[in-house]
Coordinates of C-alpha atoms and ligand atoms in Angstrom, one line a residue:
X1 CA -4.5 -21.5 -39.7
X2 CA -5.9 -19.8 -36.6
X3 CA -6.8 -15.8 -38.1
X4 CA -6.1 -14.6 -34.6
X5 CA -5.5 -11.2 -36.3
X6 CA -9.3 -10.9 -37.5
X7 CA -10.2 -9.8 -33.7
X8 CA -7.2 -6.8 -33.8
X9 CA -8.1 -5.0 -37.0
X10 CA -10.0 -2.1 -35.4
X11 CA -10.0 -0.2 -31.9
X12 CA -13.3 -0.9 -31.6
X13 CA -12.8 -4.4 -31.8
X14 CA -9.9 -5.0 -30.1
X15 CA -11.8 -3.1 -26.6
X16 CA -15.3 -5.1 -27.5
X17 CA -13.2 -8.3 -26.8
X18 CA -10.4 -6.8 -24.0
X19 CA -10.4 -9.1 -20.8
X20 CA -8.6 -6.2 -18.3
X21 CA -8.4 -2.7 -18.2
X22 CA -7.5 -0.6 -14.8
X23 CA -10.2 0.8 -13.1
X24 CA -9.3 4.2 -10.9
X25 CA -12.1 2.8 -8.8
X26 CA -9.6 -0.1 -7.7
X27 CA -6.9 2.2 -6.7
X28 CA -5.2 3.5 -3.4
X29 CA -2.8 6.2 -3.3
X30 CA -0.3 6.0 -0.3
X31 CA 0.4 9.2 1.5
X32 CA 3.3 10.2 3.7
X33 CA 1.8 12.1 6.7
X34 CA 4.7 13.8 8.8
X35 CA 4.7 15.8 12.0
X36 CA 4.6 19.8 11.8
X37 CA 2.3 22.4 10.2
X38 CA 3.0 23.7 6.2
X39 CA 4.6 20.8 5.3
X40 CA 4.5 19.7 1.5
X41 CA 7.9 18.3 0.8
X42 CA 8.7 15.9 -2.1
X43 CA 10.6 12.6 -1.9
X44 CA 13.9 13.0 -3.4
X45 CA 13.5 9.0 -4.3
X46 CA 10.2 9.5 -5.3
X47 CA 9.4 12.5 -7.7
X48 CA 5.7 13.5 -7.7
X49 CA 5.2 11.9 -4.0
X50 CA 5.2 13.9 -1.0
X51 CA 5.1 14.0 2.3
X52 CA 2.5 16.2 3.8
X53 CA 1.9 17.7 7.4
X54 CA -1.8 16.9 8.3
X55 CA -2.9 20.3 7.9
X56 CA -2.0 20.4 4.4
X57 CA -3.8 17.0 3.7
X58 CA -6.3 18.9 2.3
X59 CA -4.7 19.1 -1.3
X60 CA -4.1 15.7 -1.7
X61 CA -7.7 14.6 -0.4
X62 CA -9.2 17.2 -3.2
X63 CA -6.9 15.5 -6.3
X64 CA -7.9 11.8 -4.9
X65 CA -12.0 13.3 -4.7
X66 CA -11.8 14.2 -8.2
X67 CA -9.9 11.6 -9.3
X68 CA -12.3 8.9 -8.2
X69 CA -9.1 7.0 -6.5
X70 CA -11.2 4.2 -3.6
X71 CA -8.7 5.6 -0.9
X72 CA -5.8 6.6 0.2
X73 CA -3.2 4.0 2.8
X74 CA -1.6 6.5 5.2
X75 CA 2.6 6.5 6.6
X76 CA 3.3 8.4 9.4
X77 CA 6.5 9.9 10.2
X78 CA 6.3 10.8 13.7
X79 CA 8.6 13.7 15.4
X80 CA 10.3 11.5 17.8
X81 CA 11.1 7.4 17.7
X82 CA 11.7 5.4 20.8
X83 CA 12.5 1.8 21.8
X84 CA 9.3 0.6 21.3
X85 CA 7.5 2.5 18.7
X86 CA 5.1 4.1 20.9
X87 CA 4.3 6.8 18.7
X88 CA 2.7 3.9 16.5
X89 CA 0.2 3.9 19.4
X90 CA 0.0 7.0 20.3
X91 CA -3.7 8.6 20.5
X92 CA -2.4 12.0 19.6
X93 CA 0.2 10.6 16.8
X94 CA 0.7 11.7 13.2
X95 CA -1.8 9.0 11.6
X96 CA -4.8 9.4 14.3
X97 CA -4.8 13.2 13.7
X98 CA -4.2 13.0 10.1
X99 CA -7.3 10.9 10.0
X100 CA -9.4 13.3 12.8
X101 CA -8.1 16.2 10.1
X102 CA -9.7 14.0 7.2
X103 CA -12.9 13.5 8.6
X104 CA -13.5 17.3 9.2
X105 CA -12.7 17.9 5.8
X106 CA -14.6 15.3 4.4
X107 CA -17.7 16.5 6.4
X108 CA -17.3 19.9 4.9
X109 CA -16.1 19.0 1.3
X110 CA -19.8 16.5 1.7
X111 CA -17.9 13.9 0.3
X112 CA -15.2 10.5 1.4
X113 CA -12.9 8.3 0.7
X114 CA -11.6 5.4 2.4
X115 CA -8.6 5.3 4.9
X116 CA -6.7 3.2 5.3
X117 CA -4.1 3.1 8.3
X118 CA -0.8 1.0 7.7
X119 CA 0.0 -0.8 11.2
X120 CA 3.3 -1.2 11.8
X121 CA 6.2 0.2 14.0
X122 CA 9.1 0.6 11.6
X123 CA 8.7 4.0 11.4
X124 CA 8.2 5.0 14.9
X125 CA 10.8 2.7 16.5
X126 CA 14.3 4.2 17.0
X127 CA 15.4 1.0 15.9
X128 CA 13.9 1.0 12.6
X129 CA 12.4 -2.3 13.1
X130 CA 8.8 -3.1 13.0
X131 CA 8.3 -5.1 16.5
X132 CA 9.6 -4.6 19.7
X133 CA 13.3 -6.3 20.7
X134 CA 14.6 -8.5 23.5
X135 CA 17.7 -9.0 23.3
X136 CA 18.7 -7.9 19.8
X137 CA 15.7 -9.8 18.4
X138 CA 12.4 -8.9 16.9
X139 CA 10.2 -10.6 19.8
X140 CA 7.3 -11.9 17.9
X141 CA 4.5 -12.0 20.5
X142 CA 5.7 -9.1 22.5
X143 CA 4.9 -7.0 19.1
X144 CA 1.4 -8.4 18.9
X145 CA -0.5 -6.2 21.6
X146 CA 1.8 -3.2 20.2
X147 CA 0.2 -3.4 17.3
X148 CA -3.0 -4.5 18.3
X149 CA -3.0 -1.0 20.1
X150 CA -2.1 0.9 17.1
X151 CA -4.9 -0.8 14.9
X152 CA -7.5 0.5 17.8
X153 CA -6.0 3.9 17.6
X154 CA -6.3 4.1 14.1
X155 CA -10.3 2.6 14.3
X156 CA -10.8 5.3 17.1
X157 CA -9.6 8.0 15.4
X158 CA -11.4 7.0 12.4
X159 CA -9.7 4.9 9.8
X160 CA -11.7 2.8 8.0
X161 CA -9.6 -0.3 7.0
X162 CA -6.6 -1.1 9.3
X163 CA -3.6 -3.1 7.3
X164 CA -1.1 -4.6 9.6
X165 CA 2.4 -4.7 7.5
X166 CA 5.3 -6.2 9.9
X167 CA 5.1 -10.0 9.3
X168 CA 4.5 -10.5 12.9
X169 CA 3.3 -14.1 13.0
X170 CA -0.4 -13.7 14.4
X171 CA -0.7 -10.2 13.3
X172 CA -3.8 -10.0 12.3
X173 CA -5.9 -12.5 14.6
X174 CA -4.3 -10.0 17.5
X175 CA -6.0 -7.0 15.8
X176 CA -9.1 -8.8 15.4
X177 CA -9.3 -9.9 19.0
X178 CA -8.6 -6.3 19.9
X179 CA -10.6 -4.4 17.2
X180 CA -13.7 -6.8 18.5
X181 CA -13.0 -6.0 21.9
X182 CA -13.2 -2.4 21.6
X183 CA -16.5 -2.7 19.7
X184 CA -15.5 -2.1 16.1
X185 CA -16.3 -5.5 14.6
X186 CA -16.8 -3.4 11.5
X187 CA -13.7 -2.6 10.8
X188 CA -12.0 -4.4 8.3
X189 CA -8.6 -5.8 7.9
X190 CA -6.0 -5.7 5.3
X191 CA -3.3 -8.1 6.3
X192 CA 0.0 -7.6 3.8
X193 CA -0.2 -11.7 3.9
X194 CA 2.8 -12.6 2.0
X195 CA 5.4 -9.4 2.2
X196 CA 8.8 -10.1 0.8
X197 CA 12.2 -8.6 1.9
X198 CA 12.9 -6.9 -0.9
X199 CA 15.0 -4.1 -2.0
X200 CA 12.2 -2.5 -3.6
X201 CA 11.4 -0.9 -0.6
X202 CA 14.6 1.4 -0.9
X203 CA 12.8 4.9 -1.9
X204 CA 10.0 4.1 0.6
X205 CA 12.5 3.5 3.8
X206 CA 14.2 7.5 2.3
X207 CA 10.6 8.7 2.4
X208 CA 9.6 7.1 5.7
X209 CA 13.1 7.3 7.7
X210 CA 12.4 3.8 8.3
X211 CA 15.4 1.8 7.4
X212 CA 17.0 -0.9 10.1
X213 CA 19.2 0.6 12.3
X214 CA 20.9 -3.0 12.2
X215 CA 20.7 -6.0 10.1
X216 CA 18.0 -6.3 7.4
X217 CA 14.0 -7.7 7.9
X218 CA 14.7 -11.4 6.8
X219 CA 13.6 -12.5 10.0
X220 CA 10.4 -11.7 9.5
X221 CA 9.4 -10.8 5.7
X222 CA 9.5 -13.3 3.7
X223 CA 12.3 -14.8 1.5
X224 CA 11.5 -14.1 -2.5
X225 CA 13.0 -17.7 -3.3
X226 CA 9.3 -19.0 -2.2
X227 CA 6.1 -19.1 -3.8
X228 CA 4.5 -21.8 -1.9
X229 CA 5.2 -20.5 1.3
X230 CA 3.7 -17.1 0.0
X231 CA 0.2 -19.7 0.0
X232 CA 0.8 -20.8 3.3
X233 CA 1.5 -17.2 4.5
X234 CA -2.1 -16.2 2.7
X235 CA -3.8 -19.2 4.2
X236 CA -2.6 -18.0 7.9
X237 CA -4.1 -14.6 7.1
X238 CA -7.4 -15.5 5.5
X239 CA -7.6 -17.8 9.2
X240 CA -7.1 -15.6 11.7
X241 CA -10.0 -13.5 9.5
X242 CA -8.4 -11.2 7.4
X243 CA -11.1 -9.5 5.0
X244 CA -8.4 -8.7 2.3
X245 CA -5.4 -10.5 1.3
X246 CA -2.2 -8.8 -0.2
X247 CA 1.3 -9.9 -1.8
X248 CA 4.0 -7.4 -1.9
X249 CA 5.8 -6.2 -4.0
X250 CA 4.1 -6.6 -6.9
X251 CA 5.6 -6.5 -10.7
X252 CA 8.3 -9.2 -9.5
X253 CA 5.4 -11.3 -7.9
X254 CA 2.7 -11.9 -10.4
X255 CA 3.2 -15.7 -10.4
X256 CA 2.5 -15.3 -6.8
X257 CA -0.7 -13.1 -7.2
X258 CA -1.8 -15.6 -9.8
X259 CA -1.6 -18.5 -7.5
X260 CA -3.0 -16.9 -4.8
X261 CA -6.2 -16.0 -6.8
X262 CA -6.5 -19.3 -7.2
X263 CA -6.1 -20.2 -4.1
X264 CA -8.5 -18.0 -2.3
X265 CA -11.8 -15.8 -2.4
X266 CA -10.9 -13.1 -0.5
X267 CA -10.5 -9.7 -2.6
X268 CA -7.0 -10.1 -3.3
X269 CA -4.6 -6.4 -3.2
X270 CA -1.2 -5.9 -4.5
X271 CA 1.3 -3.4 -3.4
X272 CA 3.3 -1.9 -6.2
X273 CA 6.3 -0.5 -3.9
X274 CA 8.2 2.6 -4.3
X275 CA 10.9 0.8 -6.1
X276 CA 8.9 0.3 -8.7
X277 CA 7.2 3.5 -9.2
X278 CA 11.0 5.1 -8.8
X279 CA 12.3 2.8 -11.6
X280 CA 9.4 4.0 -14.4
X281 CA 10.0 8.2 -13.2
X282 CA 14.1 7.5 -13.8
X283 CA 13.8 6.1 -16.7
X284 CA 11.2 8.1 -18.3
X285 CA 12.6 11.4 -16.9
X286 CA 15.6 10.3 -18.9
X287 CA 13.3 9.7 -22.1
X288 CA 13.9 6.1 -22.0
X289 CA 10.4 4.9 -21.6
X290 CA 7.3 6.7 -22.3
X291 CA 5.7 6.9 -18.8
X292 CA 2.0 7.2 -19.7
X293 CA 1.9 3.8 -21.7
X294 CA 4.5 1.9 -19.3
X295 CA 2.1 2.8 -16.3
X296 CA -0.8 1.3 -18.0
X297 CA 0.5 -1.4 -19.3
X298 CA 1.8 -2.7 -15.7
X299 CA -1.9 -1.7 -14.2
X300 CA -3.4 -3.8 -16.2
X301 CA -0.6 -6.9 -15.9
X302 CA -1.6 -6.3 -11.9
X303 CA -5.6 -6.5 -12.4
X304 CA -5.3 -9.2 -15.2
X305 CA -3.0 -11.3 -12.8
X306 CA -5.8 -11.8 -10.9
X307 CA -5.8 -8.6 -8.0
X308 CA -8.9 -7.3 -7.1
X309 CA -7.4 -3.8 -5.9
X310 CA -4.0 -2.1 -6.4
X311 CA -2.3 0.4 -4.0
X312 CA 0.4 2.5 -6.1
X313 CA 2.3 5.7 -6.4
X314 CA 0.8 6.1 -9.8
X315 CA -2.6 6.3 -8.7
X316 CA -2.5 10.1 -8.9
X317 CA -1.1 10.4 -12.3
X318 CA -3.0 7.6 -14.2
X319 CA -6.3 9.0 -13.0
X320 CA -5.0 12.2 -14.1
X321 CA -3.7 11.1 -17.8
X322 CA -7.3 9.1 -18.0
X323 CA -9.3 12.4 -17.2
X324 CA -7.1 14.4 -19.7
X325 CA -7.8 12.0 -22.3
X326 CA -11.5 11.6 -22.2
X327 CA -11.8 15.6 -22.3
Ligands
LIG1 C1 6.4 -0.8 6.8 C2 6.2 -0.8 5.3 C3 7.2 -0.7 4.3 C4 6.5 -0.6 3.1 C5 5.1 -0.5 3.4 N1 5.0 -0.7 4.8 C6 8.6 -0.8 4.4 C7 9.4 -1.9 4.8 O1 8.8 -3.0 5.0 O2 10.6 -1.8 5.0 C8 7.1 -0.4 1.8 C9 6.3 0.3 0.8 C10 7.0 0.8 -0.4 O3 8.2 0.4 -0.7 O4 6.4 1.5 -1.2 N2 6.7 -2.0 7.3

């Protein structure tokens, strides 16, 4: 007989010989930036998230500081949506100026954290989808320089990482191309490598007013009945020099972020969607599930699955609980 149980007698033990545990350090928080002034409004979808005007950005930037969170990932929801997205690359737009705001406020506050600016046109696009049409179609290559153009915008104003989320095929070697052009061979890029169409993206489309006007976003995210595509999709990204590599959504996807931690060396991210965060607050505001425990326990599934970093809607609160805990 094996005494497997001799290692789980004592706390002590047990974390002398743990493999995982989350690390705040390893986090990002996403943030809904809207247009306007005074805006703090919560997600009905989404209890405890928020969508902020970038005056009020403040507040969240101060709970991230003293959280120890690596960054937030920035949304925009701009005033107005057109044809083709233009507020996406739009010097002047929600996300530059929230970043402009964030630098002030860093330089006063004397300390940062990263940015990240999400690259993508669903939200700005009256259409809802995240490229440019022709003829009722997402036209591939006619997205790329759209989006190539937001990515600058976003380096411009200040961003720090750029993460190109449509599935445009060539994504993010057209954002390199441009972001080298322009001079900012610094900035890196997060390509959201192997992004399924999923419905876990429900509370997320409520909070961005970014749903598809028409149809759905099979035709370019991928299909969840594939894992070894998911590789190929990776492999594309890590090519046209991406610096990080993600798969999204997560919980549903860990045989996929295995495999891909496997497969590459790149720092490896998961997205743990709004779905998923929206499940855990239902069921624990019912008093189904004690929320505290639940949160940790999928953290840690993420980071011992093999990811590197993790952007979630619970960023806020775990760094919060782990705070209350050690005092
Ligand atoms: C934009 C984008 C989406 C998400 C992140 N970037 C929505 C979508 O693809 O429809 C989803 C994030 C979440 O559900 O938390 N393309």
């Amino acid at each position: 007989m094996q005494r497997m149980r001799r290692m789980r007698a004592d706390a002590r033990l047990r974390g002398l010989v743990s493999e995982t545990s989350p690390d705040v350090k390893k986090l990002i928080y996403p943030v809904f930036v809207t247009y306007g002034n005074g805006v703090k409004e919560e997600v009905p979808s989404m209890p405890g998230v928020y969508r902020y005007s970038a005056d009020r950005l403040g507040e969240v930037a101060d709970e991230v500081f003293s959280a120890g969170i690596a960054g937030i990932m920035l949304f925009g929801i701009p005033e107005r949506k057109d044809e083709k997205g233009s507020g996406a690359y739009d010097a002047n737009g929600v996300v530059p100026r929230a970043v402009a705001f964030l630098k002030e406020y860093f330089k006063k506050a004397g300390r940062s954290f990263l940015i990240i600016a999400d690259i993508c046109l669903c939200e700005y696009t009256s259409h809802g989808h995240c490229g440019a049409l022709c003829g009722g179609e997402v036209d591939n290559d006619a997205s790329l320089p759209l989006h190539a153009a937001a990515a600058v915008c976003a380096a411009r104003a200040g961003a720090d990482i750029v993460a190109p989320s449509s599935m445009m095929d060539g994504v993010v070697g057209a954002i390199r191309q441009a972001l080298d052009a322009e001079g900012f061979i610094n900035t890196p890029i997060m390509g959201y490598s192997a992004k399924f169409a999923s419905a876990f993206y429900g509370p997320f489309r409520d909070a961005a007013d970014s749903a598809p006007q028409f149809g759905d976003r099979k035709s370019y995210q991928m299909d969840y009945r594939n894992a070894r595509e998911a590789l190929r999709e990776l492999s594309a990204d890590e090519e046209e020099g991406a610096d990080i590599l993600m798969v999204k959504p997560a919980l549903s996807y860990l045989d996929v972020v295995a495999r891909a931690r496997r497969r590459t060396d790149l720092p490896l991210a998961v997205y743990n969607v709004s779905g998923e965060y929206s499940m855990v607050k239902a069921a624990a505001a019912n008093g189904w599930i004690d929320e505290d425990k639940i949160v940790e326990e999928i953290l840690t599934a993420f980071f011992r699955a093999g990811a590197d970093i993790v952007i979630t809607y619970h960023a806020l609160g775990f760094a919060r609980r782990l705070r209350e805990g050690k005092e």
